[in-house]
Tab-separated table of C-alpha atoms in Angstrom:
chain	number	residue	atom	x	y	z
A	1	MET	CA	167.119	28.687	2.054
A	2	ARG	CA	170.668	27.793	2.866
A	3	THR	CA	170.526	29.972	6.119
A	4	HIS	CA	167.568	28.247	7.513
A	5	ILE	CA	168.674	24.684	6.519
A	6	LEU	CA	171.738	25.610	8.415
A	7	LYS	CA	169.662	26.939	11.097
A	8	TYR	CA	168.463	23.233	11.706
A	9	LYS	CA	172.120	21.110	10.414
A	10	TYR	CA	172.184	18.612	13.062
A	11	GLU	CA	168.466	17.732	11.834
A	12	ASN	CA	169.063	18.189	8.084
A	13	LEU	CA	172.234	16.308	8.494
A	14	VAL	CA	170.173	12.870	10.097
A	15	HIS	CA	167.373	13.343	7.103
A	16	ILE	CA	170.058	13.302	4.348
A	17	LEU	CA	171.592	9.807	5.604
A	18	LEU	CA	168.025	8.520	5.896
A	19	LEU	CA	167.787	9.460	1.904
A	20	ALA	CA	171.063	8.362	1.526
A	21	LEU	CA	170.198	5.145	3.684
A	22	ASN	CA	166.549	4.854	1.729
A	23	ALA	CA	168.636	5.408	-1.925
A	24	ALA	CA	171.210	2.378	-1.333
A	25	ILE	CA	168.245	0.417	-0.172
A	26	PHE	CA	166.334	1.222	-3.357
A	27	VAL	CA	169.193	0.270	-5.515
A	28	SER	CA	170.193	-2.909	-3.877
A	29	ALA	CA	166.903	-4.090	-4.631
A	30	SER	CA	167.655	-3.793	-8.317
A	31	VAL	CA	170.843	-5.673	-7.999
A	32	THR	CA	168.911	-8.533	-6.452
A	33	LEU	CA	166.848	-8.675	-9.596
A	34	ALA	CA	169.641	-9.645	-11.809
A	35	LEU	CA	170.653	-12.188	-9.437
A	36	MET	CA	166.827	-13.861	-9.492
A	37	THR	CA	166.801	-13.260	-13.321
A	38	ASN	CA	170.533	-15.834	-13.635
A	39	GLN	CA	169.305	-18.271	-10.886
A	40	LEU	CA	165.835	-18.375	-12.954
A	41	VAL	CA	167.622	-18.901	-16.520
A	42	SER	CA	170.253	-21.864	-14.414
A	43	LYS	CA	167.074	-23.295	-13.432
A	44	GLN	CA	167.669	-22.868	-9.311
A	45	ILE	CA	164.530	-22.479	-8.160
A	46	GLN	CA	165.898	-22.538	-4.085
A	47	SER	CA	168.339	-19.705	-4.868
A	48	PHE	CA	165.518	-18.080	-6.260
A	49	LEU	CA	163.063	-18.603	-3.698
A	50	ALA	CA	165.829	-17.398	-1.859
A	51	LEU	CA	166.675	-14.075	-3.274
A	52	LEU	CA	163.005	-13.514	-3.702
A	53	GLY	CA	162.441	-12.967	0.397
A	54	LEU	CA	165.654	-11.165	0.044
A	55	GLU	CA	163.969	-8.772	-2.840
A	56	VAL	CA	160.475	-8.405	-0.602
A	57	GLY	CA	162.534	-7.486	2.700
A	58	LEU	CA	164.146	-4.993	1.272
A	59	TYR	CA	161.594	-3.356	-0.530
A	60	VAL	CA	159.763	-3.811	2.454
A	61	ILE	CA	162.486	-1.518	4.409
A	62	TYR	CA	162.372	0.400	1.917
A	63	LEU	CA	158.650	0.854	2.454
A	64	VAL	CA	159.111	1.827	6.304
A	65	LEU	CA	161.673	3.662	5.861
A	66	ASN	CA	159.992	6.077	3.683
A	67	TYR	CA	157.557	6.433	5.308
A	68	ILE	CA	160.043	7.517	8.728
A	69	ILE	CA	161.895	10.260	6.070
A	70	THR	CA	158.253	11.644	5.112
A	71	VAL	CA	157.058	12.516	8.651
A	72	HIS	CA	160.360	13.309	9.709
A	73	GLN	CA	160.875	15.919	6.574
A	74	ALA	CA	157.360	17.299	7.151
A	75	LYS	CA	158.280	17.914	10.963
A	76	LEU	CA	161.287	19.781	9.369
A	77	ILE	CA	160.090	21.862	6.838
A	78	GLN	CA	157.464	23.150	9.256
A	79	LYS	CA	160.335	24.315	11.759
A	80	MET	CA	161.817	26.056	8.919
A	81	SER	CA	158.634	27.501	7.510
A	82	LEU	CA	157.689	29.035	11.081
A	83	VAL	CA	161.347	30.974	11.357
A	84	ILE	CA	160.499	32.508	8.152
A	85	ARG	CA	156.983	33.177	9.458
A	86	GLN	CA	158.736	35.004	12.460
A	87	SER	CA	160.991	36.551	10.581
A	88	TYR	CA	158.807	38.381	8.531
A	89	LEU	CA	156.299	39.246	11.269
A	90	SER	CA	159.400	40.475	13.089
A	91	LYS	CA	160.329	43.272	10.125
A	92	ILE	CA	156.983	44.115	10.652
A	93	THR	CA	157.262	44.957	14.332
A	94	HIS	CA	160.163	46.934	13.589
A	95	HIS	CA	158.286	49.457	11.225
A	96	SER	CA	156.047	51.997	12.178
A	97	PHE	CA	152.458	51.310	12.303
A	98	SER	CA	151.618	54.003	8.928
A	99	GLU	CA	154.397	51.812	7.244
A	100	PHE	CA	152.251	48.781	8.249
A	101	ARG	CA	148.994	50.093	7.023
A	102	LYS	CA	150.808	51.092	3.245
A	103	ILE	CA	150.449	47.514	2.575
A	104	ASP	CA	146.888	45.767	2.153
A	105	ILE	CA	145.849	42.896	4.953
A	106	GLY	CA	145.410	41.125	1.777
A	107	GLU	CA	149.587	41.163	0.690
A	108	HIS	CA	150.864	40.397	4.017
A	109	LEU	CA	148.243	37.705	4.182
A	110	SER	CA	149.441	36.027	0.527
A	111	VAL	CA	153.074	36.369	1.338
A	112	LEU	CA	152.717	34.611	5.290
A	113	ASN	CA	150.559	31.908	3.699
A	114	ASN	CA	150.622	30.962	-0.313
A	115	ASP	CA	154.427	32.576	-0.707
A	116	ILE	CA	155.536	30.068	2.323
A	117	GLN	CA	153.132	27.270	0.983
A	118	LEU	CA	155.724	28.193	-2.681
A	119	ILE	CA	158.423	27.868	-0.829
A	120	GLU	CA	157.815	24.660	0.953
A	121	SER	CA	156.691	22.788	-2.176
A	122	ASN	CA	159.187	24.670	-4.812
A	123	GLY	CA	161.984	25.336	-2.396
A	124	PHE	CA	162.824	22.519	0.558
A	125	THR	CA	161.289	19.764	-0.427
A	126	SER	CA	162.975	19.831	-3.941
A	127	ILE	CA	166.394	20.138	-2.124
A	128	TYR	CA	165.508	16.555	-0.212
A	129	ILE	CA	164.119	15.793	-3.134
A	130	LEU	CA	167.774	16.840	-4.863
A	131	CYS	CA	169.237	14.801	-2.580
A	132	SER	CA	167.443	11.727	-2.754
A	133	THR	CA	168.313	11.863	-6.404
A	134	VAL	CA	171.427	12.292	-6.224
A	135	PHE	CA	171.898	9.328	-3.669
A	136	THR	CA	170.421	6.927	-6.212
A	137	THR	CA	172.176	8.211	-8.859
A	138	LEU	CA	175.112	7.749	-7.313
A	139	PHE	CA	174.648	4.280	-6.580
A	140	SER	CA	173.068	3.258	-9.371
A	141	ILE	CA	176.931	4.259	-11.135
A	142	ILE	CA	178.380	1.986	-8.410
A	143	ALA	CA	176.781	-0.890	-9.398
A	144	LEU	CA	176.722	-0.642	-12.733
A	145	LEU	CA	180.322	-0.839	-12.327
A	146	SER	CA	180.020	-4.367	-11.507
A	147	TYR	CA	178.742	-5.518	-14.790
A	148	ASP	CA	180.787	-3.592	-17.318
A	149	VAL	CA	182.540	-0.998	-17.862
A	150	ARG	CA	181.342	0.925	-20.993
A	151	ILE	CA	177.760	0.384	-20.134
A	152	VAL	CA	178.791	3.252	-16.851
A	153	LEU	CA	180.856	5.387	-19.528
A	154	LEU	CA	177.646	5.695	-21.841
A	155	VAL	CA	175.857	6.459	-18.539
A	156	ILE	CA	178.309	8.972	-17.801
A	157	LEU	CA	178.269	10.620	-21.439
A	158	LEU	CA	174.315	10.557	-21.180
A	159	THR	CA	174.500	12.068	-18.256
A	160	LEU	CA	176.880	15.345	-19.127
A	161	CYS	CA	174.065	15.651	-21.847
A	162	LEU	CA	171.223	15.788	-19.263
A	163	THR	CA	172.759	17.684	-16.928
A	164	TYR	CA	172.992	21.042	-19.375
A	165	LEU	CA	169.233	20.412	-21.144
A	166	PRO	CA	167.570	22.391	-18.247
A	167	LYS	CA	169.802	25.348	-18.431
A	168	PRO	CA	167.600	27.156	-21.270
A	169	PHE	CA	164.330	26.624	-18.979
A	170	ALA	CA	165.535	28.231	-15.954
A	171	THR	CA	165.348	31.238	-16.715
A	172	LYS	CA	161.475	31.064	-18.112
A	173	MET	CA	160.150	29.260	-15.157
A	174	GLN	CA	161.649	32.042	-12.580
A	175	LYS	CA	159.884	34.332	-14.663
A	176	ALA	CA	156.812	32.567	-14.287
A	177	MET	CA	157.477	31.494	-11.039
A	178	GLU	CA	157.218	35.533	-10.292
A	179	ARG	CA	154.359	36.239	-12.055
A	180	PHE	CA	152.296	33.491	-10.508
A	181	SER	CA	153.324	34.965	-7.087
A	182	LYS	CA	152.359	38.192	-7.773
A	183	ALA	CA	148.842	36.510	-9.089
A	184	ASN	CA	148.287	35.048	-5.763
A	185	GLU	CA	148.945	38.305	-4.133
A	186	GLU	CA	146.828	40.491	-6.146
A	187	LEU	CA	144.248	37.596	-6.218
A	188	VAL	CA	143.962	37.682	-2.201
A	189	SER	CA	144.430	41.692	-1.948
A	190	GLY	CA	142.020	42.319	-4.788
A	191	ILE	CA	139.029	40.243	-3.556
A	192	SER	CA	139.546	41.546	0.056
A	193	ASP	CA	139.198	45.343	-1.394
A	194	GLN	CA	135.913	44.370	-3.015
A	195	LEU	CA	134.671	42.575	0.172
A	196	TYR	CA	135.660	45.384	2.189
A	197	GLY	CA	133.603	47.743	-0.163
A	198	TYR	CA	131.381	45.679	-0.977
A	199	ALA	CA	128.878	47.772	1.826
A	200	ASP	CA	129.495	50.707	-0.148
A	201	VAL	CA	128.505	48.985	-3.820
A	202	TYR	CA	125.369	47.293	-1.884
A	203	TYR	CA	123.992	50.494	-0.719
A	204	ALA	CA	124.557	52.504	-4.209
A	205	SER	CA	122.330	49.807	-5.870
A	206	ARG	CA	125.900	48.567	-7.687
A	207	LYS	CA	126.274	44.915	-7.478
A	208	HIS	CA	126.536	44.010	-10.713
A	209	ILE	CA	129.933	45.917	-10.280
A	210	PHE	CA	131.410	44.087	-7.025
A	211	LEU	CA	130.452	40.966	-9.506
A	212	ARG	CA	132.713	42.130	-12.511
A	213	GLN	CA	135.544	43.175	-10.328
A	214	VAL	CA	136.124	40.021	-8.598
A	215	LYS	CA	134.966	37.441	-11.830
A	216	SER	CA	138.391	40.038	-13.597
A	217	ILE	CA	140.755	39.737	-10.497
A	218	VAL	CA	140.369	35.920	-10.483
A	219	GLU	CA	140.289	35.249	-14.469
A	220	ASP	CA	143.828	37.008	-13.895
A	221	TYR	CA	144.810	34.777	-11.489
A	222	ILE	CA	143.329	32.036	-13.774
A	223	SER	CA	145.709	33.032	-16.902
A	224	GLN	CA	148.621	33.170	-14.549
A	225	LYS	CA	148.056	29.696	-12.999
A	226	ILE	CA	147.593	28.448	-16.408
A	227	ILE	CA	150.961	30.544	-17.944
A	228	TYR	CA	153.078	28.741	-14.970
A	229	THR	CA	151.772	24.977	-15.239
A	230	LYS	CA	152.674	25.018	-19.067
A	231	ARG	CA	156.082	26.163	-18.197
A	232	SER	CA	156.540	23.266	-15.622
A	233	THR	CA	155.008	20.913	-17.729
A	234	SER	CA	157.085	21.733	-20.944
A	235	THR	CA	159.738	20.968	-18.761
A	236	GLU	CA	158.994	17.760	-17.316
A	237	THR	CA	157.764	16.382	-20.597
A	238	LEU	CA	160.736	17.286	-22.192
A	239	MET	CA	163.174	15.448	-19.736
A	240	SER	CA	161.092	12.498	-19.637
A	241	LEU	CA	161.577	12.313	-22.890
A	242	PHE	CA	165.606	12.872	-23.236
A	243	SER	CA	165.267	9.974	-20.341
A	244	VAL	CA	163.272	7.632	-21.996
A	245	ILE	CA	165.953	8.152	-25.153
A	246	ALA	CA	169.118	7.634	-22.626
A	247	GLN	CA	167.690	4.099	-20.905
A	248	MET	CA	166.741	2.887	-24.956
A	249	LEU	CA	170.016	3.776	-25.587
A	250	ILE	CA	171.246	1.467	-22.439
A	251	LEU	CA	169.462	-1.331	-22.831
A	252	LEU	CA	170.502	-1.321	-26.407
A	253	LEU	CA	174.649	-1.661	-25.040
A	254	THR	CA	173.734	-4.270	-22.438
A	255	GLY	CA	171.863	-6.440	-25.106
A	256	LEU	CA	174.660	-6.481	-27.379
A	257	LEU	CA	177.121	-7.173	-24.865
A	258	ILE	CA	175.076	-10.119	-23.620
A	259	ILE	CA	174.343	-11.399	-28.170
A	260	PHE	CA	178.771	-11.326	-27.365
A	261	GLY	CA	178.968	-13.255	-24.195
A	262	ASN	CA	180.284	-10.205	-22.115
A	263	ILE	CA	177.696	-10.539	-19.397
A	264	ALA	CA	174.914	-12.557	-18.294
A	265	VAL	CA	171.488	-12.652	-19.018
A	266	GLY	CA	170.114	-11.667	-16.276
A	267	THR	CA	171.682	-8.625	-16.082
A	268	ILE	CA	169.760	-6.826	-18.870
A	269	ALA	CA	166.440	-6.713	-15.882
A	270	SER	CA	168.802	-5.141	-13.194
A	271	VAL	CA	170.774	-2.668	-15.605
A	272	GLY	CA	167.158	-1.694	-17.429
A	273	GLN	CA	166.265	-0.822	-13.549
A	274	ILE	CA	169.270	1.315	-12.851
A	275	SER	CA	169.548	2.834	-16.061
A	276	GLY	CA	165.959	3.855	-15.484
A	277	ASN	CA	166.720	4.822	-11.859
A	278	ILE	CA	169.366	6.964	-12.935
A	279	PHE	CA	167.812	8.822	-15.613
A	280	ASN	CA	164.703	9.332	-13.890
A	281	SER	CA	166.637	10.430	-10.990
A	282	LEU	CA	168.525	13.076	-13.655
A	283	SER	CA	165.248	14.265	-15.669
A	284	THR	CA	164.130	15.143	-11.487
A	285	ILE	CA	167.527	16.570	-10.555
A	286	ASN	CA	167.371	19.155	-14.155
A	287	GLN	CA	163.477	19.787	-13.120
A	288	LEU	CA	164.447	20.302	-9.595
A	289	GLN	CA	167.530	23.001	-10.239
A	290	VAL	CA	165.082	24.829	-12.617
A	291	THR	CA	162.302	24.965	-9.652
A	292	ILE	CA	164.823	25.850	-6.566
A	293	LYS	CA	166.115	28.310	-9.105
A	294	SER	CA	162.714	29.672	-9.019
A	295	VAL	CA	161.843	30.019	-5.541
A	296	GLU	CA	164.410	32.842	-5.306
A	297	PRO	CA	162.192	35.766	-6.324
A	298	ILE	CA	160.043	34.909	-3.035
A	299	LEU	CA	162.801	34.513	-0.584
A	300	ARG	CA	164.053	37.924	-1.742
A	301	LYS	CA	160.433	38.993	-0.099
A	302	PHE	CA	161.436	37.805	3.296
A	303	GLU	CA	164.518	39.890	2.701
A	304	ASP	CA	163.328	43.062	2.759
A	305	TYR	CA	160.444	44.864	4.118
A	306	PRO	CA	157.518	45.255	1.286
A	307	THR	CA	156.539	48.741	-0.271
A	308	VAL	CA	153.957	50.074	-2.478
A	309	SER	CA	155.520	49.528	-6.355
A	310	LYS	CA	154.755	51.420	-9.015
A	311	SER	CA	152.355	48.040	-10.747
A	312	ASP	CA	150.302	48.673	-7.411
A	313	LEU	CA	149.477	52.162	-8.009
A	314	PRO	CA	146.624	51.909	-10.458
A	315	ILE	CA	144.961	49.580	-8.175
A	316	PHE	CA	145.044	52.393	-5.789
A	317	ARG	CA	143.482	54.943	-8.718
A	318	ILE	CA	141.218	52.235	-9.456
A	319	LEU	CA	140.054	52.485	-5.834
A	320	ILE	CA	139.739	55.890	-5.193
A	321	LEU	CA	137.987	56.629	-9.048
A	322	ARG	CA	135.261	53.889	-7.519
A	323	MET	CA	135.135	55.738	-4.225
A	324	CYS	CA	134.312	58.780	-5.938
A	325	VAL	CA	131.673	57.632	-8.386
A	326	ILE	CA	130.132	55.822	-5.140
A	327	LEU	CA	130.420	59.193	-3.387
A	328	LEU	CA	128.780	61.433	-6.174
A	329	GLU	CA	126.180	58.874	-6.774
A	330	LYS	CA	125.274	59.099	-2.859
A	331	MET	CA	125.473	62.941	-3.152
A	332	LEU	CA	122.519	62.581	-6.447
A	333	LEU	CA	120.746	60.835	-4.345
A	334	LEU	CA	120.472	63.240	-1.882
A	335	ARG	CA	119.635	65.643	-4.212
A	336	ASP	CA	117.126	64.226	-5.295
A	337	SER	CA	115.797	63.393	-2.065
A	338	LEU	CA	115.701	66.974	-1.376
A	339	LYS	CA	113.922	68.266	-4.694
A	340	PRO	CA	110.213	67.789	-2.448
A	341	LEU	CA	111.651	69.567	0.016
A	342	LYS	CA	112.985	72.725	-2.036
A	343	ARG	CA	109.949	72.342	-3.608
A	344	GLU	CA	107.695	73.344	-0.697
A	345	VAL	CA	110.037	76.302	0.617
A	346	ASN	CA	109.846	77.490	-2.580
A	347	THR	CA	106.136	77.285	-2.285
A	348	LEU	CA	106.190	79.136	1.341
A	349	LEU	CA	108.406	81.722	0.230
A	350	LEU	CA	105.813	82.853	-2.678
A	351	ASP	CA	102.829	82.629	0.002
A	352	ALA	CA	104.654	84.287	2.481
A	353	GLN	CA	105.521	87.172	-0.458
A	354	VAL	CA	101.913	87.289	-1.088
A	355	VAL	CA	100.694	87.528	2.131
A	356	GLY	CA	103.199	90.439	2.743
A	357	SER	CA	102.483	91.997	-0.278
A	358	GLN	CA	98.489	92.832	1.017
A	359	PRO	CA	97.070	96.359	2.272
């Protein structure tokens, strides 16, 4: 993905700066919350209302900027996706027609549609979310430094713990993504084969075979999708659990510092929200690292022209066997239809023999 991002490096740089600005505004709104709470505790209503207006203004700017970022990101991702599609199609045109015919049309469609969608959602989108969460974490740590350095030290310690958690899950997620991508290809190509061969099945009065084969193909796809969903959801759930535990530890330390008079009471409001931003971002970063890593097997398909793998051979054998069965059935039907004609010919021959034997 690095190659495609660098191809539009200036557009991506602008987008990353927008993400950084949005993260700074979001964290600033959290910091303002502590000031509001302190003014409320001291019963300074005018200052409280002024800070409340500032808080509302920051969130309005955040929402408007978020809309701009979403639209710009969609346009940028589609530009890079178009380059990937054109690269794949260009490799097709540089091969002979016989090489092109070796690959099923359904597989080409699966690569150009399903795999591109996975690259867009799990690849490019995840990278931008990763950049946003990194900026949010960075600005949040800077904000916490203004309260107490001990809070920051605990945050850094918990950050290191959360950073190394996703590594055992990366390999499993990558394998699950690879199998899910393969299931997408087999779904499209398998159903295409069944539809192309439906005429033969129809005229052979074997429509029940068509329904059974399509059901089997779809069930295989569903099983792989469920496995992939279980892998991704379990990773997200585990990361979220550790994030909640880390937030509770930060709030515990903040409460103790307030009790001993080291920081103001309103600090707990901001620290709770900022620490939530940090650890939610960290859990998101961990999930995104696993997700981005899982896209690598899909991207390798666009580096080399697809070839018929050994795993595809049983599919071709089944298709050939099915064609042979249909051909045999047609031959049997033809034989049955010729039986009356054969009897008539035999009768005529016997009559001719009888006539020829008369004196």
